[in-house]
Amino acid sequence: MMKKITFLFSLFLLCSVCFSQTRPTAPFGLNLAGADFGENFPGVYGEDYYYPTEMELDYFAAKGFKLFRLPFKWERIQPVMGGPLDTAELKRIIDFIDHAAQRNLWIIPDMHNYCRRKVGEVYELVGTSKISTNSLVDAWVKIAKALRYKKNIWGYGLMNEPHDMPSTDSWFQIAQQLITAIRIVDSETPIIVGGDAWSSAAKWLQFSTHLKDLQDPANKIIYEAHVYFDKDGSGAYKYSFEEEEATEQIGVNRVKPFIDWLAKHKKRGFVGEYGVPDDDERWLEVLDKVLAYMQQNGVYGTYWAAGPRWGNYKLAVEPINGKDKPQLKILARYLEANERTK
C-alpha cells in the first residue's frame, strides 16, 4: 500500500509540471542569460553567476514570447571531466525547465562554452590532448539522460559559437560524435548544432555548409546561426551607427546566406542570437527589417539578451525599474515566423 501511495504521489508531482502545449511551428523568443556569467569556476551561485527567475519568465511570456535559450557552463554542470553532474547545478536547470513547463514555454539548454573548457587559467579546445571529444560526449550523454523526459525542451544546444578550431572539419566531427552518442539515450529530443566560426550567418557558406552532411537517425537536427550588425559582426557595437558602417538592410544581407542555405538543403534552423543597442533608433530599424525578413522566410530566433544582472548593457531587454527597453517594441511585433512554403 505504501509503495502505491508513493507512486501516486510521484505521479501527482509529475503532472504538476505537465506540459500541455503542442509544439509551435517557429516561435520567436529570447536568451535568458546569467548562468553563463563569470570566469570563476565553478564559482559561487548568486555572486559569480545567476539563473533567470520565474518573474522573468512571467514578464516575457506576458509579452507573447514562447521560446527561451538558457546558456549554462560545462565547468559548472560537470566540475570534473568524466565525473558525475553537479546535483545542485542540475537542479537549477531542471527547476527552470519545470517553471517554464508550468507556463507552456519552451527551453533550449545551451552549453555556452565556444568548444572550450577552462583548465587552470587557460581555455583549452575540445578535440585536443587537453580536452578530448570523449569528455564532451560524456557530459552530454549524462545531461541528456537527466533531461530526456522533459517535454518542453525545444532542443539540446550542443555548443555555443565554436570557433578557431584545429581544422576545418573539427567541429563537424565533434558534433557527429555528440549526435550519435545522444541518440543512444534519447531518440526524441531535437539536437541543435551551431555553425563554426562563431556560428556566423554571414559566413555560413564559407565555414559551415558541410554541416548539412551530419547524420541523425532521428532526423531532428536544428541548425543555429548568429548575427550581429556592427562592422565586425561581434555584437560589441563599440562605435556609432555611422562608424559601424551600418544600413537598414545590413541585417537582411548578413542573415540571407544562412536562410538561403536552409531553403536550398531543406534543413531546419533558427537564429540563436541577434541584438542591437538601445541608444539609437536606427538600430531598431535594422532589427525590424531583419526580423520581418526572417519571419517571411519561416525562420525564427532568440534575441540576445535578457536575464538577471545585465545592468546598463545596451543590448539587454531586461526591464529596468519595471520599464520596457526600446528594443522590446520591435521584438513584440514578431512572435512566430510564417510557416515555410517551399
Coordinates of C-alpha atoms in Angstrom, one line a residue:
M1 CA 0.0 0.0 0.0
M2 CA 2.8 2.4 0.9
K3 CA 4.5 1.8 -2.4
K4 CA 1.3 2.5 -4.2
I5 CA 0.8 5.8 -2.3
T6 CA 4.4 6.8 -3.1
F7 CA 3.9 6.0 -6.8
L8 CA 0.6 8.1 -6.9
F9 CA 2.3 11.0 -5.1
S10 CA 5.2 10.9 -7.6
L11 CA 2.7 10.8 -10.4
F12 CA 0.9 13.8 -8.9
L13 CA 4.2 15.7 -8.7
L14 CA 5.0 14.8 -12.3
C15 CA 1.6 16.0 -13.5
S16 CA 2.0 19.3 -11.6
V17 CA 4.6 20.2 -14.2
C18 CA 3.0 18.5 -17.2
F19 CA 3.4 20.3 -20.5
S20 CA 0.2 20.5 -22.5
Q21 CA 1.0 22.9 -25.3
T22 CA 1.6 21.5 -28.8
R23 CA 5.0 22.4 -30.4
P24 CA 4.6 25.7 -32.2
T25 CA 5.9 25.9 -35.7
A26 CA 8.5 28.7 -35.4
P27 CA 8.4 30.7 -32.2
F28 CA 10.5 33.8 -31.5
G29 CA 12.0 34.3 -28.1
L30 CA 15.0 35.4 -26.1
N31 CA 18.2 34.3 -24.4
L32 CA 17.8 34.3 -20.7
A33 CA 21.5 34.6 -19.7
G34 CA 23.1 34.7 -16.3
A35 CA 24.1 31.1 -15.7
D36 CA 26.9 31.6 -18.2
F37 CA 28.3 34.7 -16.4
G38 CA 31.7 34.9 -14.8
E39 CA 35.2 33.4 -15.2
N40 CA 35.4 31.8 -11.8
F41 CA 34.5 28.1 -12.0
P42 CA 32.6 26.6 -10.6
G43 CA 32.0 29.9 -8.8
V44 CA 29.5 30.9 -6.2
Y45 CA 25.9 30.9 -7.2
G46 CA 24.3 34.3 -6.5
E47 CA 27.6 36.0 -6.7
D48 CA 29.5 34.8 -9.8
Y49 CA 26.5 33.7 -11.8
Y50 CA 22.7 33.6 -11.6
Y51 CA 19.8 31.7 -13.1
P52 CA 16.8 33.6 -14.5
T53 CA 13.7 33.7 -12.3
E54 CA 10.1 32.8 -12.6
M55 CA 9.3 36.5 -12.6
E56 CA 11.3 36.9 -15.8
L57 CA 9.5 34.0 -17.4
D58 CA 6.2 35.7 -16.5
Y59 CA 7.3 39.1 -17.8
F60 CA 8.4 37.8 -21.2
A61 CA 5.6 35.3 -21.5
A62 CA 3.1 38.1 -21.0
K63 CA 4.7 39.8 -24.0
G64 CA 3.9 36.7 -26.1
F65 CA 7.3 35.0 -26.2
K66 CA 7.3 31.2 -26.1
L67 CA 11.0 30.2 -26.6
F68 CA 13.9 30.8 -24.2
R69 CA 17.5 29.8 -24.7
L70 CA 19.2 29.1 -21.4
P71 CA 23.0 29.4 -21.5
F72 CA 24.9 27.3 -19.0
K73 CA 28.6 26.3 -18.4
W74 CA 30.1 22.9 -18.8
E75 CA 32.5 23.6 -16.0
R76 CA 29.6 24.1 -13.6
I77 CA 27.3 21.3 -14.6
Q78 CA 30.2 18.8 -14.6
P79 CA 33.1 20.2 -12.4
V80 CA 35.3 17.2 -13.1
M81 CA 35.6 15.9 -16.6
G82 CA 34.2 12.3 -16.8
G83 CA 32.7 12.7 -13.3
P84 CA 29.0 13.0 -12.2
L85 CA 26.9 16.0 -12.9
D86 CA 26.8 18.5 -10.1
T87 CA 23.4 17.9 -8.4
A88 CA 22.8 21.5 -7.3
E89 CA 23.5 22.9 -10.7
L90 CA 21.4 20.2 -12.4
K91 CA 18.6 21.0 -10.1
R92 CA 18.8 24.7 -11.0
I93 CA 18.5 23.8 -14.7
I94 CA 15.6 21.3 -14.1
D95 CA 13.8 23.8 -11.9
F96 CA 14.0 26.4 -14.6
I97 CA 12.7 24.0 -17.2
D98 CA 9.9 22.9 -15.0
H99 CA 8.9 26.5 -14.2
A100 CA 8.8 27.1 -18.0
A101 CA 6.7 23.9 -18.5
Q102 CA 4.1 25.2 -16.0
R103 CA 3.7 28.2 -18.2
N104 CA 3.7 26.2 -21.5
L105 CA 7.1 27.7 -22.5
W106 CA 9.9 26.1 -24.5
I107 CA 13.6 25.9 -23.4
I108 CA 16.9 25.4 -25.2
P109 CA 19.6 24.3 -22.7
D110 CA 22.7 25.8 -24.4
M111 CA 26.2 24.8 -23.4
H112 CA 27.8 28.2 -23.7
N113 CA 31.5 27.1 -24.0
Y114 CA 32.7 28.1 -27.5
C115 CA 34.0 24.5 -27.9
R116 CA 36.4 25.1 -25.0
R117 CA 36.8 24.3 -21.3
K118 CA 38.8 26.1 -18.7
V119 CA 41.8 24.2 -17.4
G120 CA 43.5 26.1 -14.7
E121 CA 43.7 29.6 -16.1
V122 CA 43.6 28.5 -19.8
Y123 CA 40.7 27.7 -22.1
E124 CA 41.6 24.6 -24.0
L125 CA 39.9 23.4 -27.2
V126 CA 37.7 20.4 -27.4
G127 CA 39.3 17.7 -29.5
T128 CA 42.8 18.2 -28.4
S129 CA 45.1 16.4 -26.0
K130 CA 43.9 18.7 -23.2
I131 CA 40.1 18.2 -23.7
S132 CA 39.1 15.1 -25.6
T133 CA 36.0 14.8 -27.6
N134 CA 35.0 11.8 -25.5
S135 CA 34.9 14.1 -22.4
L136 CA 32.4 16.4 -24.0
V137 CA 30.4 13.3 -25.2
D138 CA 30.4 12.0 -21.6
A139 CA 29.0 15.3 -20.4
W140 CA 26.2 15.5 -23.0
V141 CA 25.1 11.9 -22.6
K142 CA 24.7 12.5 -18.8
I143 CA 22.8 15.7 -19.5
A144 CA 20.5 14.0 -22.0
K145 CA 19.8 11.2 -19.6
A146 CA 18.9 13.8 -16.9
L147 CA 16.7 15.9 -19.2
R148 CA 15.2 13.4 -21.7
Y149 CA 11.8 13.2 -20.1
K150 CA 11.3 17.0 -20.1
K151 CA 8.7 17.6 -22.8
N152 CA 9.3 21.3 -23.2
I153 CA 12.9 21.2 -24.4
W154 CA 13.0 22.7 -27.8
G155 CA 16.4 21.1 -28.5
Y156 CA 19.7 20.4 -26.9
G157 CA 22.1 23.2 -27.7
L158 CA 25.3 21.3 -28.2
M159 CA 27.7 24.2 -28.1
N160 CA 27.6 27.9 -28.4
E161 CA 29.7 29.5 -31.1
P162 CA 32.6 27.0 -31.9
H163 CA 35.5 29.0 -33.4
D164 CA 39.1 28.8 -34.4
M165 CA 39.1 25.0 -34.4
P166 CA 42.2 23.0 -35.2
S167 CA 40.9 22.0 -38.7
T168 CA 38.0 22.9 -41.0
D169 CA 36.2 19.6 -40.1
S170 CA 37.0 19.5 -36.3
W171 CA 33.6 20.8 -35.3
F172 CA 31.8 18.6 -37.8
Q173 CA 33.5 15.5 -36.3
I174 CA 32.8 16.6 -32.7
A175 CA 29.1 17.3 -33.5
Q176 CA 28.7 14.0 -35.2
Q177 CA 30.0 12.1 -32.2
L178 CA 27.8 14.1 -29.9
I179 CA 24.7 13.4 -32.0
T180 CA 25.5 9.6 -32.3
A181 CA 26.0 9.3 -28.5
I182 CA 23.0 11.3 -27.5
R183 CA 20.7 9.3 -29.8
I184 CA 21.6 6.1 -27.8
V185 CA 19.9 7.6 -24.7
D186 CA 17.4 10.0 -26.3
S187 CA 15.8 9.4 -29.7
E188 CA 13.2 12.1 -29.4
T189 CA 14.6 15.5 -28.4
P190 CA 15.8 17.6 -31.3
I191 CA 19.6 18.4 -31.4
I192 CA 20.7 22.0 -32.1
V193 CA 24.0 22.4 -34.0
G194 CA 25.6 25.8 -34.1
G195 CA 27.7 26.8 -37.0
D196 CA 31.5 27.1 -37.0
A197 CA 33.3 30.5 -36.9
W198 CA 31.2 31.9 -34.1
S199 CA 28.1 30.5 -35.8
S200 CA 28.2 33.4 -38.2
A201 CA 25.1 33.6 -40.5
A202 CA 27.0 35.9 -42.9
K203 CA 29.9 33.4 -43.2
W204 CA 27.8 30.2 -43.1
L205 CA 28.7 29.2 -46.7
Q206 CA 32.4 29.7 -46.0
F207 CA 32.6 27.8 -42.7
S208 CA 29.5 25.7 -42.0
T209 CA 27.9 24.5 -45.2
H210 CA 29.4 21.0 -44.7
L211 CA 27.3 20.6 -41.5
K212 CA 24.5 19.6 -43.8
D213 CA 26.1 16.2 -44.0
L214 CA 25.7 15.4 -40.3
Q215 CA 23.7 12.2 -39.7
D216 CA 20.9 12.0 -37.2
P217 CA 19.0 8.7 -37.1
A218 CA 16.0 10.6 -35.6
N219 CA 16.3 13.3 -38.4
K220 CA 15.8 16.0 -35.8
I221 CA 18.8 18.4 -36.3
I222 CA 18.1 22.1 -36.0
Y223 CA 20.9 24.3 -37.3
E224 CA 21.8 27.5 -35.4
A225 CA 23.3 30.7 -36.7
H226 CA 24.1 34.0 -35.0
V227 CA 24.1 37.5 -36.5
Y228 CA 25.1 41.0 -35.3
F229 CA 25.1 44.2 -37.2
D230 CA 28.2 46.2 -36.2
K231 CA 31.1 46.4 -38.6
D232 CA 33.0 43.3 -37.4
G233 CA 29.8 41.3 -36.6
S234 CA 30.9 40.8 -33.0
G235 CA 28.0 42.4 -31.3
A236 CA 30.2 44.7 -29.3
Y237 CA 28.8 47.9 -31.0
K238 CA 31.8 50.0 -29.9
Y239 CA 31.1 52.9 -32.2
S240 CA 28.3 55.0 -33.7
F241 CA 25.8 53.8 -36.3
E242 CA 27.8 55.7 -39.0
E243 CA 31.2 54.4 -37.8
E244 CA 29.9 50.9 -37.8
E245 CA 29.0 51.5 -41.5
A246 CA 25.5 50.2 -40.8
T247 CA 22.5 50.4 -43.1
E248 CA 18.9 49.5 -42.7
Q249 CA 19.5 46.4 -44.8
I250 CA 22.7 45.2 -43.1
G251 CA 20.8 42.6 -41.0
V252 CA 19.0 41.2 -44.0
N253 CA 22.2 41.0 -46.0
R254 CA 24.0 39.2 -43.2
V255 CA 21.4 36.6 -42.4
K256 CA 20.4 35.8 -46.0
P257 CA 23.2 33.3 -46.7
F258 CA 22.0 31.1 -43.8
I259 CA 18.4 31.4 -44.7
D260 CA 19.0 30.6 -48.3
W261 CA 21.1 27.6 -47.3
L262 CA 18.3 26.2 -45.1
A263 CA 15.9 26.5 -48.0
K264 CA 18.3 25.0 -50.6
H265 CA 19.1 22.0 -48.4
K266 CA 15.7 21.7 -46.9
K267 CA 17.1 22.0 -43.3
R268 CA 15.5 23.3 -40.1
G269 CA 17.2 26.2 -38.5
F270 CA 16.9 29.3 -36.4
V271 CA 18.9 32.4 -35.4
G272 CA 20.0 31.8 -31.8
E273 CA 21.5 35.3 -31.2
Y274 CA 21.0 38.8 -32.6
G275 CA 20.8 42.1 -30.8
V276 CA 21.0 45.9 -31.2
P277 CA 21.9 48.8 -28.9
D278 CA 19.2 50.8 -27.2
D279 CA 20.8 54.2 -27.8
D280 CA 20.0 54.9 -31.5
E281 CA 16.6 54.5 -33.2
R282 CA 18.3 53.5 -36.4
W283 CA 19.4 50.2 -34.8
L284 CA 15.8 49.4 -34.1
E285 CA 15.0 49.9 -37.8
V286 CA 17.7 47.4 -38.6
L287 CA 16.2 44.9 -36.1
D288 CA 12.7 45.5 -37.6
K289 CA 13.8 44.7 -41.1
V290 CA 15.8 41.6 -40.3
L291 CA 13.0 40.1 -38.1
A292 CA 10.5 40.8 -40.9
Y293 CA 12.8 39.0 -43.4
M294 CA 13.2 36.1 -41.1
Q295 CA 9.5 35.9 -40.4
Q296 CA 8.6 35.9 -44.1
N297 CA 11.1 33.1 -44.7
G298 CA 9.9 30.9 -41.9
V299 CA 13.0 31.3 -39.7
Y300 CA 12.5 32.2 -36.1
G301 CA 15.1 33.3 -33.5
T302 CA 16.0 34.2 -29.9
Y303 CA 17.2 37.7 -29.1
W304 CA 20.4 38.4 -27.2
A305 CA 19.7 39.0 -24.4
A306 CA 17.6 39.2 -21.3
G307 CA 18.2 37.7 -17.8
P308 CA 19.3 38.9 -14.4
R309 CA 22.1 41.4 -13.6
W310 CA 22.7 42.9 -17.0
G311 CA 22.9 46.4 -15.6
N312 CA 23.4 49.0 -18.3
Y313 CA 24.4 46.5 -21.1
K314 CA 22.9 48.3 -24.1
L315 CA 21.7 45.2 -25.9
A316 CA 19.7 43.9 -22.9
V317 CA 15.9 43.9 -22.9
E318 CA 15.7 43.2 -19.2
P319 CA 13.3 45.8 -17.8
I320 CA 14.8 48.5 -15.5
N321 CA 12.5 49.6 -12.7
G322 CA 9.6 48.0 -14.5
K323 CA 10.1 49.9 -17.7
D324 CA 10.3 48.1 -21.1
K325 CA 13.5 48.6 -23.1
P326 CA 13.2 50.2 -26.5
Q327 CA 14.1 47.0 -28.4
L328 CA 11.0 45.3 -27.0
K329 CA 8.6 47.3 -29.0
I330 CA 10.2 45.8 -32.2
L331 CA 10.6 42.3 -30.8
A332 CA 6.9 42.2 -29.7
R333 CA 5.8 42.5 -33.4
Y334 CA 7.5 39.2 -34.2
L335 CA 6.2 36.3 -32.1
E336 CA 6.2 33.5 -34.7
A337 CA 7.6 33.1 -38.1
N338 CA 5.5 32.2 -41.1
E339 CA 5.3 28.5 -42.0
R340 CA 7.8 27.8 -44.8
T341 CA 6.0 27.0 -48.0
K342 CA 9.0 25.8 -50.1

